[in-house]
Short mmCIF file of C-alpha atoms and ligand atoms in Angstrom, two decimals:
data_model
loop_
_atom_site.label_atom_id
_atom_site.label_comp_id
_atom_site.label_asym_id
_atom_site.label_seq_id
_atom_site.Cartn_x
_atom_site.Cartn_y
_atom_site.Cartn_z
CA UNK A 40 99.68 70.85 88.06
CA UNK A 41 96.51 71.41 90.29
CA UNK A 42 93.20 72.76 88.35
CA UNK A 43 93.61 76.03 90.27
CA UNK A 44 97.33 76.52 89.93
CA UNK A 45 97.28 76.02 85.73
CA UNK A 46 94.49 78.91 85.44
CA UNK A 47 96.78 81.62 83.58
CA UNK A 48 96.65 84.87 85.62
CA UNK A 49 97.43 88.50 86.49
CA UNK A 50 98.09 90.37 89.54
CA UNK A 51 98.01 93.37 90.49
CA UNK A 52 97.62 94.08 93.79
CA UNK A 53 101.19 92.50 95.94
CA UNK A 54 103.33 93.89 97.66
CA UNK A 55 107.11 92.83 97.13
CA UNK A 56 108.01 92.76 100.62
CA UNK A 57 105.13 91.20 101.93
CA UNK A 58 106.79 88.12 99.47
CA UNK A 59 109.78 87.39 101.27
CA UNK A 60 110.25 84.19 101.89
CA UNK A 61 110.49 83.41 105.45
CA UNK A 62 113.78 81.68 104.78
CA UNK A 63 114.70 84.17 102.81
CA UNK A 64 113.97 86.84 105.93
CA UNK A 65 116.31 84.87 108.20
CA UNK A 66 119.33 85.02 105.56
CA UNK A 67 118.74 88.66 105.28
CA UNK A 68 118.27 89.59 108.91
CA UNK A 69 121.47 87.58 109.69
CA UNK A 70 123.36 89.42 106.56
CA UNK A 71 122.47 92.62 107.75
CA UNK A 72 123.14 92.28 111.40
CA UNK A 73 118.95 93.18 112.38
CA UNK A 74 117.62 90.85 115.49
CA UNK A 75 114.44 89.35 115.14
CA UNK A 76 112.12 88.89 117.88
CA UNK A 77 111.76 85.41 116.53
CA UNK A 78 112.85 83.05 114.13
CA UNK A 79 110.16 80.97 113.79
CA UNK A 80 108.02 82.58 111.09
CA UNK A 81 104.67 81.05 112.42
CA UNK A 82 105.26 83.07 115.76
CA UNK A 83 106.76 86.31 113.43
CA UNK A 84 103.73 86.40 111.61
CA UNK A 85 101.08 86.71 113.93
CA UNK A 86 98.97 89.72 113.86
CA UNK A 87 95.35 90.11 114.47
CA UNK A 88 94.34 93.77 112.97
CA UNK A 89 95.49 95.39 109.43
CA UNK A 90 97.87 98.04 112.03
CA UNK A 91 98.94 95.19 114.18
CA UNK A 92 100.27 93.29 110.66
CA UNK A 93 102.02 96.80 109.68
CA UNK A 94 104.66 96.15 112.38
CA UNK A 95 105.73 92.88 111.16
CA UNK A 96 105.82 94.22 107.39
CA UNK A 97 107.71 96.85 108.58
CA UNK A 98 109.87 94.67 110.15
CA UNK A 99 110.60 92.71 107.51
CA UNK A 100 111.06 95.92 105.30
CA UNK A 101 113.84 97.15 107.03
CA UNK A 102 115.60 94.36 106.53
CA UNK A 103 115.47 94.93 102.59
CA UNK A 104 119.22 97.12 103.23
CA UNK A 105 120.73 97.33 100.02
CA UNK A 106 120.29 96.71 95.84
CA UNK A 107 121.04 92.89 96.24
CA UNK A 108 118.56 92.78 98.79
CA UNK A 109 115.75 94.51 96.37
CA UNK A 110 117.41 91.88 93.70
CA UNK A 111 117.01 89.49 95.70
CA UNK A 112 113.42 89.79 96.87
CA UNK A 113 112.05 91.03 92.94
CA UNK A 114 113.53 87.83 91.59
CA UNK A 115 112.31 85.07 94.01
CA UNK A 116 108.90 86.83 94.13
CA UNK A 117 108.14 86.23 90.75
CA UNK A 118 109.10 83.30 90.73
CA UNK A 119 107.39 81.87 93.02
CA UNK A 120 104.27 83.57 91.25
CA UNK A 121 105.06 81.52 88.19
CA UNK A 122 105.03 78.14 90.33
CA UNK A 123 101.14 79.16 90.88
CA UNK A 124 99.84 80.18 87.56
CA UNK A 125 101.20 83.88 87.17
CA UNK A 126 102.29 85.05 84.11
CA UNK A 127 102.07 89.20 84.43
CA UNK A 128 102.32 91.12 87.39
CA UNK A 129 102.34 95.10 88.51
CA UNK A 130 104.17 94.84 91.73
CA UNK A 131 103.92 97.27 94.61
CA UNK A 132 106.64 98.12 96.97
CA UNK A 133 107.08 101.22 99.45
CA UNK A 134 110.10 102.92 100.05
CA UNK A 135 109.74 105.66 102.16
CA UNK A 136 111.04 103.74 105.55
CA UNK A 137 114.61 102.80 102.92
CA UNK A 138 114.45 106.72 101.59
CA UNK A 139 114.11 108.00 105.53
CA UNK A 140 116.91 105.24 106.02
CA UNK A 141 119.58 106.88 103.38
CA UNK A 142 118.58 104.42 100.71
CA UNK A 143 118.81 106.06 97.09
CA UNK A 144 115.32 105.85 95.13
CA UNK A 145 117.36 104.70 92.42
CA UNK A 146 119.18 101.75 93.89
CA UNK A 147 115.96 100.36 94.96
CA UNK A 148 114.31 100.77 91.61
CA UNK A 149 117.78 99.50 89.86
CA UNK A 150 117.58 96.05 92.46
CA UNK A 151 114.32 95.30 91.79
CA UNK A 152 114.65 95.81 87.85
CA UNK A 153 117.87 93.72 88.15
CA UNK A 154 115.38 91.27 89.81
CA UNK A 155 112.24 91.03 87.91
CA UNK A 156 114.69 90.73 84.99
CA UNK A 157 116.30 87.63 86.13
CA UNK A 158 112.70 86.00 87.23
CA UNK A 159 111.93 86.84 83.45
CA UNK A 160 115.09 85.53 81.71
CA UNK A 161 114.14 81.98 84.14
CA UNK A 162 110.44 81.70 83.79
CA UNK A 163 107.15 83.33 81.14
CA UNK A 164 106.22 85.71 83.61
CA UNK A 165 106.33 89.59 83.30
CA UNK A 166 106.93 91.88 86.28
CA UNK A 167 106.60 95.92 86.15
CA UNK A 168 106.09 97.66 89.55
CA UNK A 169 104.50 100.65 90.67
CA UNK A 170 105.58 102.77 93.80
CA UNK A 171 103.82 103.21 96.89
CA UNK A 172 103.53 106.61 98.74
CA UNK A 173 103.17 105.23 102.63
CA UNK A 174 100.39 106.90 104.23
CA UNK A 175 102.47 106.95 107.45
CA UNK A 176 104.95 109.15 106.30
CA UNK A 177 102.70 111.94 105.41
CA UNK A 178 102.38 114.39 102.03
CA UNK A 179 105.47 116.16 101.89
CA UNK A 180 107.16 113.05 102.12
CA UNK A 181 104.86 111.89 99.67
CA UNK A 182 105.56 115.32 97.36
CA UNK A 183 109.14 114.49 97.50
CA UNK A 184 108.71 110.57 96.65
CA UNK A 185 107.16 111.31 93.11
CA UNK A 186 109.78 114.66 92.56
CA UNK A 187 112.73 111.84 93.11
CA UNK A 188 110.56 109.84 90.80
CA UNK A 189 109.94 112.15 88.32
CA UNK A 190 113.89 112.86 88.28
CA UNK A 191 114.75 109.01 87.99
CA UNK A 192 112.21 109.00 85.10
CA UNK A 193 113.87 111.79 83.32
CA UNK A 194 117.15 109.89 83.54
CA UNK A 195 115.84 107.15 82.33
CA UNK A 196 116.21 104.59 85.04
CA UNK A 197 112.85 103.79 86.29
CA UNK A 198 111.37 102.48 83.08
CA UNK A 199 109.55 99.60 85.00
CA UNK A 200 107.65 101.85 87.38
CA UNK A 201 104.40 102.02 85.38
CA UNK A 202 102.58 104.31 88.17
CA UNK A 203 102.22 105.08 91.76
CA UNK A 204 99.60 103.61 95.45
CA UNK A 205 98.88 104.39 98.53
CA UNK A 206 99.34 102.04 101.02
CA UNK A 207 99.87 101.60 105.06
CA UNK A 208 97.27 102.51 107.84
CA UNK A 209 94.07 104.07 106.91
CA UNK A 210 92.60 105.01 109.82
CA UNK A 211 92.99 109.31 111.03
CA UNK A 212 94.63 109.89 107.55
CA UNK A 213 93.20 111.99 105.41
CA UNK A 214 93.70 110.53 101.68
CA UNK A 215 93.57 114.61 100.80
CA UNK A 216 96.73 114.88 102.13
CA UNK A 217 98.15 113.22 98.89
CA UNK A 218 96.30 114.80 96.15
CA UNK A 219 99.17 116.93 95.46
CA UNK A 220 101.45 113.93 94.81
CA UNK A 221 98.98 112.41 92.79
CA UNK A 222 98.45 115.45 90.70
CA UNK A 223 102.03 115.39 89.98
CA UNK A 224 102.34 111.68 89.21
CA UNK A 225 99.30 112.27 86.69
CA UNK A 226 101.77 115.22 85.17
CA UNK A 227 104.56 112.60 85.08
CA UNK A 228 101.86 110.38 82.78
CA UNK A 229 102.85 107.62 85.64
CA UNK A 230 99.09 105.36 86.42
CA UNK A 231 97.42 105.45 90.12
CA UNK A 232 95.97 103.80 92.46
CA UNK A 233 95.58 103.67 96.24
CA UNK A 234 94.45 101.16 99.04
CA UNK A 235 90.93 102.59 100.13
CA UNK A 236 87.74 100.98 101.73
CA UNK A 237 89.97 98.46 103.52
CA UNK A 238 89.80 99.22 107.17
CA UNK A 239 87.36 101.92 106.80
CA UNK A 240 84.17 103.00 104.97
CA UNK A 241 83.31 103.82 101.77
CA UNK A 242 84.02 107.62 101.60
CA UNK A 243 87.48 107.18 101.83
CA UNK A 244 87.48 105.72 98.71
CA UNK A 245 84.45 107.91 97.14
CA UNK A 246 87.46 111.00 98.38
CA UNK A 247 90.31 108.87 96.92
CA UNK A 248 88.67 108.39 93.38
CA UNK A 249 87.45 112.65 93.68
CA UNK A 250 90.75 113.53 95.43
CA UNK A 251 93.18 111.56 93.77
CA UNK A 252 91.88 110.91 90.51
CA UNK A 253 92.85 107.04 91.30
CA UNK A 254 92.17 104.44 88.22
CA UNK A 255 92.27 101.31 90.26
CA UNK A 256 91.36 100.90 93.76
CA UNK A 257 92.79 98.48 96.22
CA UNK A 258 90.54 96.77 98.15
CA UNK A 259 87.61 98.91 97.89
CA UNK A 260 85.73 96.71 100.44
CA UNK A 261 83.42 99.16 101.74
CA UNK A 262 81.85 99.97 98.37
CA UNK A 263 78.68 97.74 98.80
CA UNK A 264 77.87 99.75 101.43
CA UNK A 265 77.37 102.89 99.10
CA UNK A 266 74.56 101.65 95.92
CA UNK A 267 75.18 104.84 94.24
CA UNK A 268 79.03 104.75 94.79
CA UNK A 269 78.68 100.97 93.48
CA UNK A 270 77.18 102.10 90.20
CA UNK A 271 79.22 104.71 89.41
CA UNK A 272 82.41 102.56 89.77
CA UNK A 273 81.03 99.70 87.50
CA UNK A 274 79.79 101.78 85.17
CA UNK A 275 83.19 103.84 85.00
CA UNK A 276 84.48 100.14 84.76
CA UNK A 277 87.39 101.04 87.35
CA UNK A 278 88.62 98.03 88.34
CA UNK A 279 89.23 96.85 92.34
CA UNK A 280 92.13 94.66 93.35
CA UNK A 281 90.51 92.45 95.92
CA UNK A 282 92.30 90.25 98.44
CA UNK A 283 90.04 88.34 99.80
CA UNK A 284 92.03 85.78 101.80
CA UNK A 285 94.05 89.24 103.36
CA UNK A 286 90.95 90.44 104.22
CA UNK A 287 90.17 87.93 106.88
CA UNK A 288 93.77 87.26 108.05
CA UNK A 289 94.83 90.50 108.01
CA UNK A 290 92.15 93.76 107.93
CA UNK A 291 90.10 90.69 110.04
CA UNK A 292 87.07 92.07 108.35
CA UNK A 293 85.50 89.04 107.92
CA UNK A 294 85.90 85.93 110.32
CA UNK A 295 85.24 83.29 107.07
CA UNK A 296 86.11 83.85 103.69
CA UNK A 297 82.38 82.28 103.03
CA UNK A 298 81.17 85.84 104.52
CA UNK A 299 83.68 87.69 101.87
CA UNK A 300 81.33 89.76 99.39
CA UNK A 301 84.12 89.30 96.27
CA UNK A 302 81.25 87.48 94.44
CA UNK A 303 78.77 90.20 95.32
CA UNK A 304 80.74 92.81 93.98
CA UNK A 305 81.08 91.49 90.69
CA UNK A 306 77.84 90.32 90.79
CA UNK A 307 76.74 93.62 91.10
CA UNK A 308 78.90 94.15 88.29
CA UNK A 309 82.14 95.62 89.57
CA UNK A 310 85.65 95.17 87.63
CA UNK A 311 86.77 92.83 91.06
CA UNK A 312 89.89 90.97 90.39
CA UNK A 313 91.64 88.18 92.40
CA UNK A 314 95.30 89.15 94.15
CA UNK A 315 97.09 87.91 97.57
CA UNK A 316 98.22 91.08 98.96
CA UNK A 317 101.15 89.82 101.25
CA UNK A 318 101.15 85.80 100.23
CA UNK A 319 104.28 85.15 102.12
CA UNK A 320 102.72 86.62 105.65
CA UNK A 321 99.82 84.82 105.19
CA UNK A 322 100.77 81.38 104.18
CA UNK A 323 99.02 81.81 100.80
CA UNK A 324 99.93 81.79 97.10
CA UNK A 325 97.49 82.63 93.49
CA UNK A 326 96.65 79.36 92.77
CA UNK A 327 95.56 79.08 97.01
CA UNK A 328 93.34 82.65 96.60
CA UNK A 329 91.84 81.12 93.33
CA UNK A 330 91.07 77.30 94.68
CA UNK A 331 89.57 79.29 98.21
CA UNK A 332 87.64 81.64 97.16
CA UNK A 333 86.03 79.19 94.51
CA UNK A 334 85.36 76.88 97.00
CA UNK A 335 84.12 78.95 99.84
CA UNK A 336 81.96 81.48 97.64
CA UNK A 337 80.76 78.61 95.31
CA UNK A 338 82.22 80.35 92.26
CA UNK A 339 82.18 77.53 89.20
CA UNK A 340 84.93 77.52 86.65
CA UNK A 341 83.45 79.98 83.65
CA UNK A 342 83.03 82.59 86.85
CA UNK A 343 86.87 81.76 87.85
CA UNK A 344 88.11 82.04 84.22
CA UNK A 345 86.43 85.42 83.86
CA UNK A 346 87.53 86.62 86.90
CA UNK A 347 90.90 85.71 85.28
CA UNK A 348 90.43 86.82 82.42
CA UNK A 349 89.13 90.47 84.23
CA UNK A 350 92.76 90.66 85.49
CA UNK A 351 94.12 91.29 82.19
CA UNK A 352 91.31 94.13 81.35
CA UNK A 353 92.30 95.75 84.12
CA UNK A 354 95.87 95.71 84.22
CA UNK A 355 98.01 98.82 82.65
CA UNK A 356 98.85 96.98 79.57
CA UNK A 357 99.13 98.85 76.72
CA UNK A 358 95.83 97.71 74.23
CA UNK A 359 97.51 95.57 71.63
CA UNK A 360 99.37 93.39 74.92
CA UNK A 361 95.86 93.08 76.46
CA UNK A 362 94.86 91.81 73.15
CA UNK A 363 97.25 89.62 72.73
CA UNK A 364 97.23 88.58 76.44
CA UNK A 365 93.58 88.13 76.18
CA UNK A 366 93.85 85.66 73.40
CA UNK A 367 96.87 83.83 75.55
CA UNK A 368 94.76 83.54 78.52
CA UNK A 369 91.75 82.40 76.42
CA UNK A 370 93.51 79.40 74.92
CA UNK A 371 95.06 78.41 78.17
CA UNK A 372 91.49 78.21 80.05
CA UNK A 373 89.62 76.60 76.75
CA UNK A 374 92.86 73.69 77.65
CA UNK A 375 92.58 73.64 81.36
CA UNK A 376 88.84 73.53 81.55
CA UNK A 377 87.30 70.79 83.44
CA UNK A 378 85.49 68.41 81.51
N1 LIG L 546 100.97 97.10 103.00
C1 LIG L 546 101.10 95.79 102.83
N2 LIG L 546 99.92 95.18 102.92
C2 LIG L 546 99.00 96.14 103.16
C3 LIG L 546 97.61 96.15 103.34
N3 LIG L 546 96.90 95.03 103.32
N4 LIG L 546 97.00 97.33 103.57
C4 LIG L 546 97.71 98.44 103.62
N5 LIG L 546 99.02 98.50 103.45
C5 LIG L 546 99.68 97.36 103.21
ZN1 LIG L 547 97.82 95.87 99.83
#
């Protein structure tokens, strides 16, 4: 196994449907009679702006028509984490295109249970998800996402949905718009998070951590940009899912991952962990984002290992699997360290 593949690690920032694989989006476009504009997946994934790669991921989310679908997906996403070094993972998908399309909340939740079980049953790796309000769709769709939630909760079917993100475009929508969702969620004692500081500046995600009283934030590019912002987060230790390979193929923030400030943000002593967004739209995997990044921002192996290591601290774990993660993850690097 490559150097970069065998580092143990967690993820948390993914997005289920943005792991199809592309075979995988052929079988189900054919099963469920929905035309593609092409079936060659270089020419289906080509997008050159974070809105302009929302079409295509909506694309392939409509395809996603029923609980074997959901299954499906859940189950060959994790495992094709586990062929890269994953062993825990807090999955994102979005449902409200499937809800608006007649879906049931808890079919989709059921499938991708159904699936994450099978991918553990197979493989080491542990899957929980958390469920994505899409800014698109606005806040009352939003409201009524977590009150279907909540109910699912109560009947005791959504046990792997850990907490609740934001996702979608981020430009002209207010993040306020959500803060009564997220208030709720917080009620329902479910975790949160939202995409913020990815295709704008850094007071949308000053207004998402004030607003939305988020614990994590995805992305979180824009936070250099704000020293006092930048303190305040490390200090508060909130951790930021960064993408940094996503970030130049698909936000096309940066035109080299050498320009990428990941190292700069935990150099200035930010809780920034490693994750690959959409891997499956953007011809990456883990073990790809590790082996990249390390090579293109001249990060040397203890910085990699406690970057992976940083994944665990800020996952939703409860404290005694941290610990016991923690210890895993510490034995696996002392093996796989280069002499
Ligand atoms: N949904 C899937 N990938 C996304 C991204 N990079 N930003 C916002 N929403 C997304
Ligand atoms: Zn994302």
């Amino acid at each position: 196994m490559d150097l970069f593949d065998a580092i143990p690690k967690v993820e948390l920032h993914c997005h289920v449907e943005g792991t199809v694989r592309a075979a995988t989006v052929l079988e189900l476009a054919r099963k469920n009679g929905r035309p593609l504009p092409t079936t060659d997946p270089t020419e289906l994934y080509r997008y050159h702006s974070l809105d302009s790669f929302l079409e295509i991921f909506w694309l392939v989310q409509s395809l996603i028509a029923d609980r074997a679908d959901w299954a499906r997906v859940a189950h060959e996403s994790l495992l094709d984490g586990a062929e890269h070094g994953l062993r825990y993972r807090e999955t994102f998908f979005t449902p409200a295109r499937h809800l608006a399309g007649g879906q049931s909340l808890a079919e989709i939740v059921a499938g991708l249970t159904e699936g994450l079980e099978a991918a553990e049953a197979e493989t080491d790796v542990r899957g929980m998800l958390i469920c994505d309000i899409d800014r698109a769709y606005g806040g009352s769709a939003a409201n009524e996402l977590i009150e279907q939630l909540g109910e699912l909760r109560r009947a005791g079917g959504a046990e792997r949905v850990i907490g609740i993100g934001l996702d979608s475009t981020e430009r002209g929508v207010d993040p306020r718009e959500f803060a009564d969702a997220f208030a709720q969620a917080g009620r329902l004692g479910l975790r949160r998070t939202a995409h913020a500081g990815e295709d704008t500046g850094p007071e949308n995600i000053a207004v998402a951590i004030e607003a939305l009283g988020i614990e994590r934030i995805d992305h979180g590019l824009a936070i250099l940009d704000d020293a006092a912002l930048t303190r305040r987060v490390a200090e508060a230790r909130t951790p930021l899912t960064v993408c940094p390979n996503s970030n130049v193929v698909i936000a096309n923030r940066y035109t080299r991952l050498e320009d990428h400030p990941f190292r700069r943000m935990r150099r200035a002593g930010l809780l920034a962990t490693l994750n690959t967004d959409d891997p499956a739209m953007t011809d990456l995997d883990l073990g790809r984002e590790y082996r990249s990044v390390a090579t293109a921002l001249q990060m040397p192996w203890p910085e990699m290992a406690a970057v992976a290591l940083d994944g665990v601290e800020a996952s939703w774990l409860e404290e005694v699997d941290k610990r016991s993660m923690r210890a895993r993850f510490e034995r696996e690097l002392a093996a796989t360290e280069p002499v």
